[in-house]
């Protein structure tokens, strides 16, 4: 049997190596090479370059013909790290600010644990995905024939959660994480001298009104029973100190859990943009794209995940997530093809928030994620 204390020390070393060498989405060449080398060392069949820089490891035991998948994301963010650890990022302007170094390490640990100890009957696909942060990695792997080349019947994934104590586990049936839509509204008028606004048709006042008007979509156009978020995140004009702008760009994102709500947000955004533009005698052009779909956990597999968690975590550390999270996760793309379950594991009450320049994955959580991955495999592919 695997020495878990020794495995935990190994995983800590792997995680800190990955943390020191972060790579942005579809640029994870060193990371994917590291993953592939470890998987081969453990005796798995390995395929590289899936969806660009993705890696798939396959482990078979016994004669069972069922296959399940475990997935981890590998990419980092373009955020300059402000942490002071000796293993801090050596790639300027890029850091693991979301814990994907930990996710990758936990799945590698599970691969080693299952390869050494077995205890299951069937096939496990270990999916190491690129480019989760901008919602393109799962689609790239699927478009590259993931399901046809490495078929599986269900899939599991996890994410660390700051604020939740280490050693704690949460998930829920149904809506777990939201869809994300992006929008850009371009207002065009006629710029001019700041001292003579009447001589042109500037767009700054119209754009300010637009930002305010967009806030009525959730408060006055959606049912109070639906969850929706509309956030303006950028406001850009071509004006300067003494020149009124003739062009303004208003950008942001919207979150929802149902396609009908997403469609209504887009519809109302177009109505408001056109109406505001008409009021101020400027033109408006709306671009609306859907980047992430909602993550919907399968109820039966959530029950299975809870059952597996009870073999890893203390009973009073296991809970049903009280409400869905309005963050997004492209693990949801896999759930459009097979049922699955996504879970949260604690990263510590005092952890910095995700996407914060001082964030660091808590190594004390590595063994919990590793053991949960192995437990769900042994439960879903029981040894004969």
mmCIF file of C-alpha atoms in Angstrom:
data_model
loop_
_atom_site.group_PDB
_atom_site.id
_atom_site.type_symbol
_atom_site.label_atom_id
_atom_site.label_comp_id
_atom_site.label_asym_id
_atom_site.label_seq_id
_atom_site.Cartn_x
_atom_site.Cartn_y
_atom_site.Cartn_z
ATOM 1 C CA UNK A 1 0.000 0.000 0.000
ATOM 2 C CA UNK A 2 1.114 3.550 -0.733
ATOM 3 C CA UNK A 3 2.722 5.447 2.141
ATOM 4 C CA UNK A 4 0.394 8.475 2.279
ATOM 5 C CA UNK A 5 2.806 10.599 4.311
ATOM 6 C CA UNK A 6 5.512 10.068 1.711
ATOM 7 C CA UNK A 7 3.045 10.750 -1.108
ATOM 8 C CA UNK A 8 2.011 13.991 0.582
ATOM 9 C CA UNK A 9 5.641 15.132 0.730
ATOM 10 C CA UNK A 10 6.099 14.265 -2.942
ATOM 11 C CA UNK A 11 2.966 16.160 -3.918
ATOM 12 C CA UNK A 12 4.115 19.228 -2.008
ATOM 13 C CA UNK A 13 7.308 19.232 -4.059
ATOM 14 C CA UNK A 14 5.403 18.817 -7.329
ATOM 15 C CA UNK A 15 2.960 21.577 -6.432
ATOM 16 C CA UNK A 16 5.666 24.066 -5.543
ATOM 17 C CA UNK A 17 7.547 23.303 -8.745
ATOM 18 C CA UNK A 18 4.404 23.962 -10.760
ATOM 19 C CA UNK A 19 3.716 27.127 -8.769
ATOM 20 C CA UNK A 20 7.176 28.459 -9.593
ATOM 21 C CA UNK A 21 6.661 27.846 -13.310
ATOM 22 C CA UNK A 22 3.123 29.055 -14.154
ATOM 23 C CA UNK A 23 1.949 29.162 -17.746
ATOM 24 C CA UNK A 24 -1.032 30.914 -19.319
ATOM 25 C CA UNK A 25 -3.777 29.062 -21.200
ATOM 26 C CA UNK A 26 -2.620 27.031 -24.226
ATOM 27 C CA UNK A 27 0.974 27.886 -23.266
ATOM 28 C CA UNK A 28 1.288 25.101 -20.668
ATOM 29 C CA UNK A 29 4.139 23.317 -22.439
ATOM 30 C CA UNK A 30 6.385 22.807 -19.427
ATOM 31 C CA UNK A 31 3.410 21.927 -17.244
ATOM 32 C CA UNK A 32 2.006 19.355 -19.662
ATOM 33 C CA UNK A 33 5.464 17.817 -20.136
ATOM 34 C CA UNK A 34 5.810 17.568 -16.338
ATOM 35 C CA UNK A 35 2.389 15.902 -16.076
ATOM 36 C CA UNK A 36 3.046 13.472 -18.929
ATOM 37 C CA UNK A 37 6.418 12.441 -17.485
ATOM 38 C CA UNK A 38 4.883 11.731 -14.070
ATOM 39 C CA UNK A 39 2.016 9.721 -15.538
ATOM 40 C CA UNK A 40 4.443 7.585 -17.555
ATOM 41 C CA UNK A 41 6.542 7.116 -14.438
ATOM 42 C CA UNK A 42 3.418 5.747 -12.710
ATOM 43 C CA UNK A 43 2.813 3.305 -15.593
ATOM 44 C CA UNK A 44 -0.165 4.974 -17.303
ATOM 45 C CA UNK A 45 -0.830 5.181 -21.020
ATOM 46 C CA UNK A 46 -0.343 8.840 -21.943
ATOM 47 C CA UNK A 47 -1.556 10.996 -24.825
ATOM 48 C CA UNK A 48 -0.258 14.550 -25.197
ATOM 49 C CA UNK A 49 -1.308 17.553 -27.262
ATOM 50 C CA UNK A 50 -5.040 16.982 -26.801
ATOM 51 C CA UNK A 51 -6.749 20.284 -27.536
ATOM 52 C CA UNK A 52 -3.362 21.996 -27.808
ATOM 53 C CA UNK A 53 -1.537 21.350 -24.539
ATOM 54 C CA UNK A 54 -3.929 18.937 -22.822
ATOM 55 C CA UNK A 55 -2.834 15.553 -21.485
ATOM 56 C CA UNK A 56 -4.874 12.380 -20.971
ATOM 57 C CA UNK A 57 -3.608 9.488 -18.894
ATOM 58 C CA UNK A 58 -5.375 6.127 -18.939
ATOM 59 C CA UNK A 59 -5.202 3.515 -16.179
ATOM 60 C CA UNK A 60 -6.886 0.105 -16.485
ATOM 61 C CA UNK A 61 -7.384 -2.597 -13.894
ATOM 62 C CA UNK A 62 -9.363 -5.824 -14.007
ATOM 63 C CA UNK A 63 -11.793 -6.774 -16.752
ATOM 64 C CA UNK A 64 -14.531 -4.163 -16.242
ATOM 65 C CA UNK A 65 -15.701 -2.299 -19.330
ATOM 66 C CA UNK A 66 -16.863 0.894 -17.584
ATOM 67 C CA UNK A 67 -14.796 4.094 -17.722
ATOM 68 C CA UNK A 68 -14.947 7.261 -15.655
ATOM 69 C CA UNK A 69 -12.926 10.477 -15.881
ATOM 70 C CA UNK A 70 -11.213 12.750 -13.363
ATOM 71 C CA UNK A 71 -10.274 16.237 -14.512
ATOM 72 C CA UNK A 72 -7.850 18.949 -13.366
ATOM 73 C CA UNK A 73 -7.033 22.336 -14.903
ATOM 74 C CA UNK A 74 -3.408 23.382 -15.482
ATOM 75 C CA UNK A 75 -3.333 27.039 -16.562
ATOM 76 C CA UNK A 76 -2.282 30.141 -14.639
ATOM 77 C CA UNK A 77 -3.361 33.786 -14.775
ATOM 78 C CA UNK A 78 -1.708 36.931 -16.081
ATOM 79 C CA UNK A 79 -1.353 38.451 -12.633
ATOM 80 C CA UNK A 80 2.021 39.558 -11.204
ATOM 81 C CA UNK A 81 2.600 37.588 -8.003
ATOM 82 C CA UNK A 82 3.090 39.540 -4.780
ATOM 83 C CA UNK A 83 3.766 36.486 -2.604
ATOM 84 C CA UNK A 84 7.144 36.042 -0.934
ATOM 85 C CA UNK A 85 7.479 32.251 -0.815
ATOM 86 C CA UNK A 86 10.752 30.820 -2.062
ATOM 87 C CA UNK A 87 8.766 28.965 -4.749
ATOM 88 C CA UNK A 88 7.006 32.133 -6.006
ATOM 89 C CA UNK A 89 6.501 32.591 -9.743
ATOM 90 C CA UNK A 90 9.598 32.759 -11.908
ATOM 91 C CA UNK A 91 7.496 33.788 -14.912
ATOM 92 C CA UNK A 92 7.055 37.582 -14.668
ATOM 93 C CA UNK A 93 3.441 38.708 -14.892
ATOM 94 C CA UNK A 94 2.010 35.195 -14.591
ATOM 95 C CA UNK A 95 1.050 33.299 -11.431
ATOM 96 C CA UNK A 96 -1.065 30.437 -10.132
ATOM 97 C CA UNK A 97 -3.644 32.693 -8.499
ATOM 98 C CA UNK A 98 -6.493 30.175 -8.708
ATOM 99 C CA UNK A 99 -4.834 27.025 -7.380
ATOM 100 C CA UNK A 100 -4.611 25.057 -10.605
ATOM 101 C CA UNK A 101 -1.128 24.008 -9.530
ATOM 102 C CA UNK A 102 -2.825 22.293 -6.579
ATOM 103 C CA UNK A 103 -5.582 20.771 -8.709
ATOM 104 C CA UNK A 104 -3.014 19.313 -11.110
ATOM 105 C CA UNK A 105 -0.952 17.946 -8.237
ATOM 106 C CA UNK A 106 -3.928 16.314 -6.508
ATOM 107 C CA UNK A 107 -4.869 14.495 -9.699
ATOM 108 C CA UNK A 108 -1.263 13.371 -10.222
ATOM 109 C CA UNK A 109 -1.260 12.077 -6.659
ATOM 110 C CA UNK A 110 -4.460 10.148 -7.311
ATOM 111 C CA UNK A 111 -2.947 8.617 -10.445
ATOM 112 C CA UNK A 112 0.053 7.396 -8.462
ATOM 113 C CA UNK A 113 -2.118 6.131 -5.605
ATOM 114 C CA UNK A 114 -4.447 4.182 -7.893
ATOM 115 C CA UNK A 115 -1.604 2.851 -10.039
ATOM 116 C CA UNK A 116 0.160 1.485 -6.964
ATOM 117 C CA UNK A 117 -2.801 0.260 -4.928
ATOM 118 C CA UNK A 118 -5.435 -0.610 -7.537
ATOM 119 C CA UNK A 119 -8.670 -1.435 -5.774
ATOM 120 C CA UNK A 120 -10.939 -0.805 -8.748
ATOM 121 C CA UNK A 121 -12.168 -2.641 -11.840
ATOM 122 C CA UNK A 122 -12.405 -0.697 -15.098
ATOM 123 C CA UNK A 123 -10.799 2.308 -16.783
ATOM 124 C CA UNK A 124 -9.914 5.722 -15.382
ATOM 125 C CA UNK A 125 -9.184 8.702 -17.642
ATOM 126 C CA UNK A 126 -7.049 11.384 -15.994
ATOM 127 C CA UNK A 127 -7.779 14.590 -17.916
ATOM 128 C CA UNK A 128 -5.353 17.493 -17.502
ATOM 129 C CA UNK A 129 -6.985 20.446 -19.210
ATOM 130 C CA UNK A 130 -5.461 23.676 -20.534
ATOM 131 C CA UNK A 131 -6.991 27.163 -20.660
ATOM 132 C CA UNK A 132 -9.803 26.914 -18.135
ATOM 133 C CA UNK A 133 -9.516 30.546 -17.106
ATOM 134 C CA UNK A 134 -10.787 31.892 -20.400
ATOM 135 C CA UNK A 135 -13.253 29.101 -21.028
ATOM 136 C CA UNK A 136 -11.659 27.555 -24.102
ATOM 137 C CA UNK A 137 -9.703 24.524 -22.860
ATOM 138 C CA UNK A 138 -12.517 22.023 -22.363
ATOM 139 C CA UNK A 139 -14.006 22.883 -25.759
ATOM 140 C CA UNK A 140 -10.588 22.511 -27.389
ATOM 141 C CA UNK A 141 -10.169 19.011 -25.933
ATOM 142 C CA UNK A 142 -13.705 18.036 -26.934
ATOM 143 C CA UNK A 143 -13.204 19.406 -30.441
ATOM 144 C CA UNK A 144 -10.013 17.334 -30.650
ATOM 145 C CA UNK A 145 -12.031 14.146 -30.193
ATOM 146 C CA UNK A 146 -11.681 13.626 -26.444
ATOM 147 C CA UNK A 147 -14.920 11.679 -26.092
ATOM 148 C CA UNK A 148 -14.296 9.529 -29.174
ATOM 149 C CA UNK A 149 -10.629 8.807 -28.485
ATOM 150 C CA UNK A 150 -10.869 8.399 -24.697
ATOM 151 C CA UNK A 151 -14.511 7.502 -23.982
ATOM 152 C CA UNK A 152 -15.921 7.670 -20.469
ATOM 153 C CA UNK A 153 -19.387 7.536 -18.923
ATOM 154 C CA UNK A 154 -19.138 10.099 -16.129
ATOM 155 C CA UNK A 155 -16.713 12.762 -14.904
ATOM 156 C CA UNK A 156 -15.608 14.371 -11.627
ATOM 157 C CA UNK A 157 -13.709 17.550 -10.861
ATOM 158 C CA UNK A 158 -12.888 19.817 -7.936
ATOM 159 C CA UNK A 159 -11.799 23.321 -6.987
ATOM 160 C CA UNK A 160 -10.173 24.704 -3.878
ATOM 161 C CA UNK A 161 -12.248 27.227 -1.940
ATOM 162 C CA UNK A 162 -10.706 30.035 0.149
ATOM 163 C CA UNK A 163 -12.674 30.673 3.345
ATOM 164 C CA UNK A 164 -13.602 27.005 3.696
ATOM 165 C CA UNK A 165 -11.336 25.252 6.225
ATOM 166 C CA UNK A 166 -8.824 22.702 4.978
ATOM 167 C CA UNK A 167 -10.288 19.215 5.238
ATOM 168 C CA UNK A 168 -13.828 20.393 4.489
ATOM 169 C CA UNK A 169 -15.920 19.246 1.511
ATOM 170 C CA UNK A 170 -18.947 20.808 -0.201
ATOM 171 C CA UNK A 171 -21.073 20.142 -3.248
ATOM 172 C CA UNK A 172 -24.719 20.329 -4.280
ATOM 173 C CA UNK A 173 -27.102 18.845 -6.828
ATOM 174 C CA UNK A 174 -28.188 20.922 -9.803
ATOM 175 C CA UNK A 175 -26.844 24.433 -10.305
ATOM 176 C CA UNK A 176 -23.343 24.675 -8.846
ATOM 177 C CA UNK A 177 -21.692 27.486 -10.860
ATOM 178 C CA UNK A 178 -23.062 30.028 -13.295
ATOM 179 C CA UNK A 179 -22.850 30.739 -16.982
ATOM 180 C CA UNK A 180 -20.727 33.712 -18.016
ATOM 181 C CA UNK A 181 -21.624 35.994 -20.914
ATOM 182 C CA UNK A 182 -19.425 38.886 -22.100
ATOM 183 C CA UNK A 183 -20.649 42.085 -23.689
ATOM 184 C CA UNK A 184 -19.265 45.176 -25.388
ATOM 185 C CA UNK A 185 -21.402 48.199 -26.235
ATOM 186 C CA UNK A 186 -19.859 50.801 -28.536
ATOM 187 C CA UNK A 187 -21.401 54.278 -28.610
ATOM 188 C CA UNK A 188 -20.468 56.576 -31.480
ATOM 189 C CA UNK A 189 -21.097 60.296 -31.833
ATOM 190 C CA UNK A 190 -19.064 63.375 -32.749
ATOM 191 C CA UNK A 191 -16.291 64.464 -30.399
ATOM 192 C CA UNK A 192 -15.138 68.041 -30.026
ATOM 193 C CA UNK A 193 -13.610 70.731 -27.870
ATOM 194 C CA UNK A 194 -14.424 70.497 -24.169
ATOM 195 C CA UNK A 195 -15.313 74.208 -24.178
ATOM 196 C CA UNK A 196 -17.885 73.794 -26.974
ATOM 197 C CA UNK A 197 -19.979 70.639 -26.282
ATOM 198 C CA UNK A 198 -22.882 72.088 -28.287
ATOM 199 C CA UNK A 199 -20.769 72.068 -31.455
ATOM 200 C CA UNK A 200 -20.441 68.272 -31.498
ATOM 201 C CA UNK A 201 -22.352 65.260 -30.236
ATOM 202 C CA UNK A 202 -20.143 63.717 -27.568
ATOM 203 C CA UNK A 203 -20.825 60.279 -26.056
ATOM 204 C CA UNK A 204 -19.587 60.543 -22.481
ATOM 205 C CA UNK A 205 -22.913 61.543 -20.907
ATOM 206 C CA UNK A 206 -24.713 58.878 -22.946
ATOM 207 C CA UNK A 207 -22.221 56.224 -21.828
ATOM 208 C CA UNK A 208 -22.607 57.227 -18.157
ATOM 209 C CA UNK A 209 -26.375 56.964 -18.500
ATOM 210 C CA UNK A 210 -25.991 53.585 -20.177
ATOM 211 C CA UNK A 211 -23.967 52.181 -17.265
ATOM 212 C CA UNK A 212 -26.698 53.251 -14.854
ATOM 213 C CA UNK A 213 -29.512 52.001 -17.072
ATOM 214 C CA UNK A 214 -27.958 48.548 -17.397
ATOM 215 C CA UNK A 215 -28.413 48.076 -13.652
ATOM 216 C CA UNK A 216 -32.178 47.899 -14.174
ATOM 217 C CA UNK A 217 -31.940 44.608 -16.087
ATOM 218 C CA UNK A 218 -31.632 42.508 -12.929
ATOM 219 C CA UNK A 219 -33.719 44.740 -10.650
ATOM 220 C CA UNK A 220 -36.622 45.406 -13.041
ATOM 221 C CA UNK A 221 -36.503 42.986 -15.976
ATOM 222 C CA UNK A 222 -35.698 39.593 -14.401
ATOM 223 C CA UNK A 223 -37.959 37.614 -12.101
ATOM 224 C CA UNK A 224 -36.893 37.894 -8.452
ATOM 225 C CA UNK A 225 -36.907 34.086 -8.445
ATOM 226 C CA UNK A 226 -34.027 34.011 -10.954
ATOM 227 C CA UNK A 227 -30.372 34.671 -10.186
ATOM 228 C CA UNK A 228 -28.687 37.151 -12.503
ATOM 229 C CA UNK A 229 -25.710 39.499 -12.389
ATOM 230 C CA UNK A 230 -24.828 42.270 -14.853
ATOM 231 C CA UNK A 231 -21.485 43.971 -14.176
ATOM 232 C CA UNK A 232 -19.841 46.746 -16.167
ATOM 233 C CA UNK A 233 -16.101 46.228 -15.782
ATOM 234 C CA UNK A 234 -14.537 48.619 -18.313
ATOM 235 C CA UNK A 235 -15.361 52.138 -19.529
ATOM 236 C CA UNK A 236 -13.094 53.398 -22.310
ATOM 237 C CA UNK A 237 -13.337 56.576 -24.414
ATOM 238 C CA UNK A 238 -11.206 58.417 -26.945
ATOM 239 C CA UNK A 239 -11.492 61.684 -25.014
ATOM 240 C CA UNK A 240 -8.665 63.539 -23.344
ATOM 241 C CA UNK A 241 -8.220 66.479 -20.935
ATOM 242 C CA UNK A 242 -9.746 69.114 -23.203
ATOM 243 C CA UNK A 243 -11.476 67.012 -25.835
ATOM 244 C CA UNK A 244 -14.896 65.386 -25.525
ATOM 245 C CA UNK A 245 -15.042 61.805 -26.805
ATOM 246 C CA UNK A 246 -16.779 60.735 -29.953
ATOM 247 C CA UNK A 247 -16.467 57.046 -29.101
ATOM 248 C CA UNK A 248 -17.080 55.121 -25.893
ATOM 249 C CA UNK A 249 -16.790 51.412 -25.152
ATOM 250 C CA UNK A 250 -18.671 49.870 -22.247
ATOM 251 C CA UNK A 251 -17.634 46.296 -21.471
ATOM 252 C CA UNK A 252 -18.553 43.755 -18.839
ATOM 253 C CA UNK A 253 -20.029 40.373 -18.076
ATOM 254 C CA UNK A 254 -23.311 38.778 -17.071
ATOM 255 C CA UNK A 255 -23.965 35.660 -14.981
ATOM 256 C CA UNK A 256 -26.985 33.356 -14.880
ATOM 257 C CA UNK A 257 -27.970 29.733 -14.299
ATOM 258 C CA UNK A 258 -30.590 29.205 -17.012
ATOM 259 C CA UNK A 259 -30.376 29.791 -20.782
ATOM 260 C CA UNK A 260 -33.692 31.636 -20.661
ATOM 261 C CA UNK A 261 -32.247 34.169 -18.223
ATOM 262 C CA UNK A 262 -29.149 34.643 -20.361
ATOM 263 C CA UNK A 263 -31.360 35.296 -23.396
ATOM 264 C CA UNK A 264 -33.472 37.809 -21.468
ATOM 265 C CA UNK A 265 -30.389 39.683 -20.255
ATOM 266 C CA UNK A 266 -29.128 39.999 -23.824
ATOM 267 C CA UNK A 267 -32.546 41.088 -25.102
ATOM 268 C CA UNK A 268 -32.956 43.775 -22.459
ATOM 269 C CA UNK A 269 -29.357 44.960 -22.909
ATOM 270 C CA UNK A 270 -29.980 45.572 -26.590
ATOM 271 C CA UNK A 271 -33.223 47.432 -25.859
ATOM 272 C CA UNK A 272 -31.541 49.639 -23.248
ATOM 273 C CA UNK A 273 -28.493 50.356 -25.404
ATOM 274 C CA UNK A 274 -30.622 51.348 -28.397
ATOM 275 C CA UNK A 275 -32.977 53.430 -26.253
ATOM 276 C CA UNK A 276 -30.154 55.247 -24.482
ATOM 277 C CA UNK A 277 -28.405 55.945 -27.775
ATOM 278 C CA UNK A 278 -31.623 57.332 -29.252
ATOM 279 C CA UNK A 279 -32.141 59.587 -26.232
ATOM 280 C CA UNK A 280 -28.704 61.163 -26.670
ATOM 281 C CA UNK A 281 -28.684 61.132 -30.483
ATOM 282 C CA UNK A 282 -25.727 58.745 -30.804
ATOM 283 C CA UNK A 283 -25.436 55.237 -32.241
ATOM 284 C CA UNK A 284 -24.997 51.977 -30.318
ATOM 285 C CA UNK A 285 -23.599 48.611 -31.348
ATOM 286 C CA UNK A 286 -23.904 45.617 -28.988
ATOM 287 C CA UNK A 287 -21.702 42.515 -29.133
ATOM 288 C CA UNK A 288 -22.864 39.730 -26.800
ATOM 289 C CA UNK A 289 -21.049 36.397 -26.464
ATOM 290 C CA UNK A 290 -21.515 33.316 -24.296
ATOM 291 C CA UNK A 291 -18.212 32.137 -22.821
ATOM 292 C CA UNK A 292 -19.200 29.627 -20.108
ATOM 293 C CA UNK A 293 -22.315 27.492 -19.739
ATOM 294 C CA UNK A 294 -23.846 26.836 -16.289
ATOM 295 C CA UNK A 295 -22.366 23.949 -14.320
ATOM 296 C CA UNK A 296 -25.180 21.555 -13.379
ATOM 297 C CA UNK A 297 -24.285 18.607 -11.150
ATOM 298 C CA UNK A 298 -26.059 15.289 -11.649
ATOM 299 C CA UNK A 299 -28.111 14.541 -8.520
ATOM 300 C CA UNK A 300 -27.345 10.807 -8.436
ATOM 301 C CA UNK A 301 -23.601 11.394 -8.838
ATOM 302 C CA UNK A 302 -23.675 14.076 -6.144
ATOM 303 C CA UNK A 303 -24.946 11.352 -3.800
ATOM 304 C CA UNK A 304 -22.046 9.161 -4.939
ATOM 305 C CA UNK A 305 -19.578 11.994 -4.314
ATOM 306 C CA UNK A 306 -20.919 12.473 -0.794
ATOM 307 C CA UNK A 307 -20.592 8.738 -0.162
ATOM 308 C CA UNK A 308 -16.969 8.793 -1.367
ATOM 309 C CA UNK A 309 -16.271 11.899 0.723
ATOM 310 C CA UNK A 310 -17.426 10.112 3.871
ATOM 311 C CA UNK A 311 -14.466 7.730 3.462
ATOM 312 C CA UNK A 312 -12.012 10.665 3.351
ATOM 313 C CA UNK A 313 -13.362 13.564 5.438
ATOM 314 C CA UNK A 314 -14.693 13.844 8.982
ATOM 315 C CA UNK A 315 -18.508 13.580 8.940
ATOM 316 C CA UNK A 316 -18.993 17.088 10.364
ATOM 317 C CA UNK A 317 -16.682 18.495 7.659
ATOM 318 C CA UNK A 318 -18.988 17.406 4.812
ATOM 319 C CA UNK A 319 -21.794 19.753 3.791
ATOM 320 C CA UNK A 320 -24.234 20.606 1.040
ATOM 321 C CA UNK A 321 -23.312 23.970 -0.492
ATOM 322 C CA UNK A 322 -26.061 26.374 0.559
ATOM 323 C CA UNK A 323 -26.345 28.191 -2.748
ATOM 324 C CA UNK A 324 -24.873 28.110 -6.247
ATOM 325 C CA UNK A 325 -21.794 30.215 -6.930
ATOM 326 C CA UNK A 326 -21.857 32.960 -9.559
ATOM 327 C CA UNK A 327 -18.302 32.198 -10.635
ATOM 328 C CA UNK A 328 -17.919 30.122 -13.787
ATOM 329 C CA UNK A 329 -16.010 26.951 -14.653
ATOM 330 C CA UNK A 330 -15.634 25.285 -18.042
ATOM 331 C CA UNK A 331 -15.821 21.817 -16.475
ATOM 332 C CA UNK A 332 -19.469 22.455 -17.354
ATOM 333 C CA UNK A 333 -18.663 21.741 -21.011
ATOM 334 C CA UNK A 334 -17.957 18.104 -20.187
ATOM 335 C CA UNK A 335 -21.336 17.880 -18.447
ATOM 336 C CA UNK A 336 -23.024 18.644 -21.761
ATOM 337 C CA UNK A 337 -21.793 15.202 -22.881
ATOM 338 C CA UNK A 338 -21.866 12.993 -19.762
ATOM 339 C CA UNK A 339 -23.210 13.322 -16.216
ATOM 340 C CA UNK A 340 -20.800 14.337 -13.503
ATOM 341 C CA UNK A 341 -20.142 16.142 -10.252
ATOM 342 C CA UNK A 342 -17.966 19.109 -9.305
ATOM 343 C CA UNK A 343 -16.977 19.704 -5.669
ATOM 344 C CA UNK A 344 -15.278 22.312 -3.481
ATOM 345 C CA UNK A 345 -12.443 21.523 -1.053
ATOM 346 C CA UNK A 346 -11.313 23.937 1.662
ATOM 347 C CA UNK A 347 -8.178 26.020 1.129
ATOM 348 C CA UNK A 348 -8.275 27.512 4.636
ATOM 349 C CA UNK A 349 -10.218 30.198 6.471
ATOM 350 C CA UNK A 350 -7.321 32.646 6.166
ATOM 351 C CA UNK A 351 -6.575 31.987 2.489
ATOM 352 C CA UNK A 352 -6.314 34.999 0.204
ATOM 353 C CA UNK A 353 -9.150 35.140 -2.349
ATOM 354 C CA UNK A 354 -8.877 33.459 -5.720
ATOM 355 C CA UNK A 355 -7.282 35.685 -8.402
ATOM 356 C CA UNK A 356 -5.576 37.761 -5.700
ATOM 357 C CA UNK A 357 -1.842 38.517 -6.247
ATOM 358 C CA UNK A 358 -1.003 37.142 -2.784
ATOM 359 C CA UNK A 359 -2.995 33.894 -3.158
ATOM 360 C CA UNK A 360 -1.263 30.548 -2.629
ATOM 361 C CA UNK A 361 -2.676 27.031 -2.671
ATOM 362 C CA UNK A 362 -2.607 25.417 0.773
ATOM 363 C CA UNK A 363 -0.438 22.293 0.575
ATOM 364 C CA UNK A 364 -2.250 20.812 3.576
ATOM 365 C CA UNK A 365 -5.202 20.220 1.263
ATOM 366 C CA UNK A 366 -3.319 18.136 -1.305
ATOM 367 C CA UNK A 367 -3.817 14.764 0.353
ATOM 368 C CA UNK A 368 -7.561 15.361 0.762
ATOM 369 C CA UNK A 369 -8.091 15.984 -2.948
ATOM 370 C CA UNK A 370 -5.868 13.071 -3.897
ATOM 371 C CA UNK A 371 -7.774 10.686 -1.624
ATOM 372 C CA UNK A 372 -11.172 11.962 -2.771
ATOM 373 C CA UNK A 373 -10.268 11.323 -6.419
ATOM 374 C CA UNK A 374 -9.187 7.781 -5.538
ATOM 375 C CA UNK A 375 -12.274 7.192 -3.397
ATOM 376 C CA UNK A 376 -14.731 8.129 -6.146
ATOM 377 C CA UNK A 377 -12.936 5.783 -8.541
ATOM 378 C CA UNK A 378 -13.121 2.875 -6.086
ATOM 379 C CA UNK A 379 -16.791 3.574 -5.446
ATOM 380 C CA UNK A 380 -17.826 3.934 -9.071
ATOM 381 C CA UNK A 381 -15.602 1.124 -10.381
ATOM 382 C CA UNK A 382 -15.723 -1.361 -7.490
ATOM 383 C CA UNK A 383 -13.183 -4.174 -7.505
ATOM 384 C CA UNK A 384 -14.646 -7.650 -8.055
#
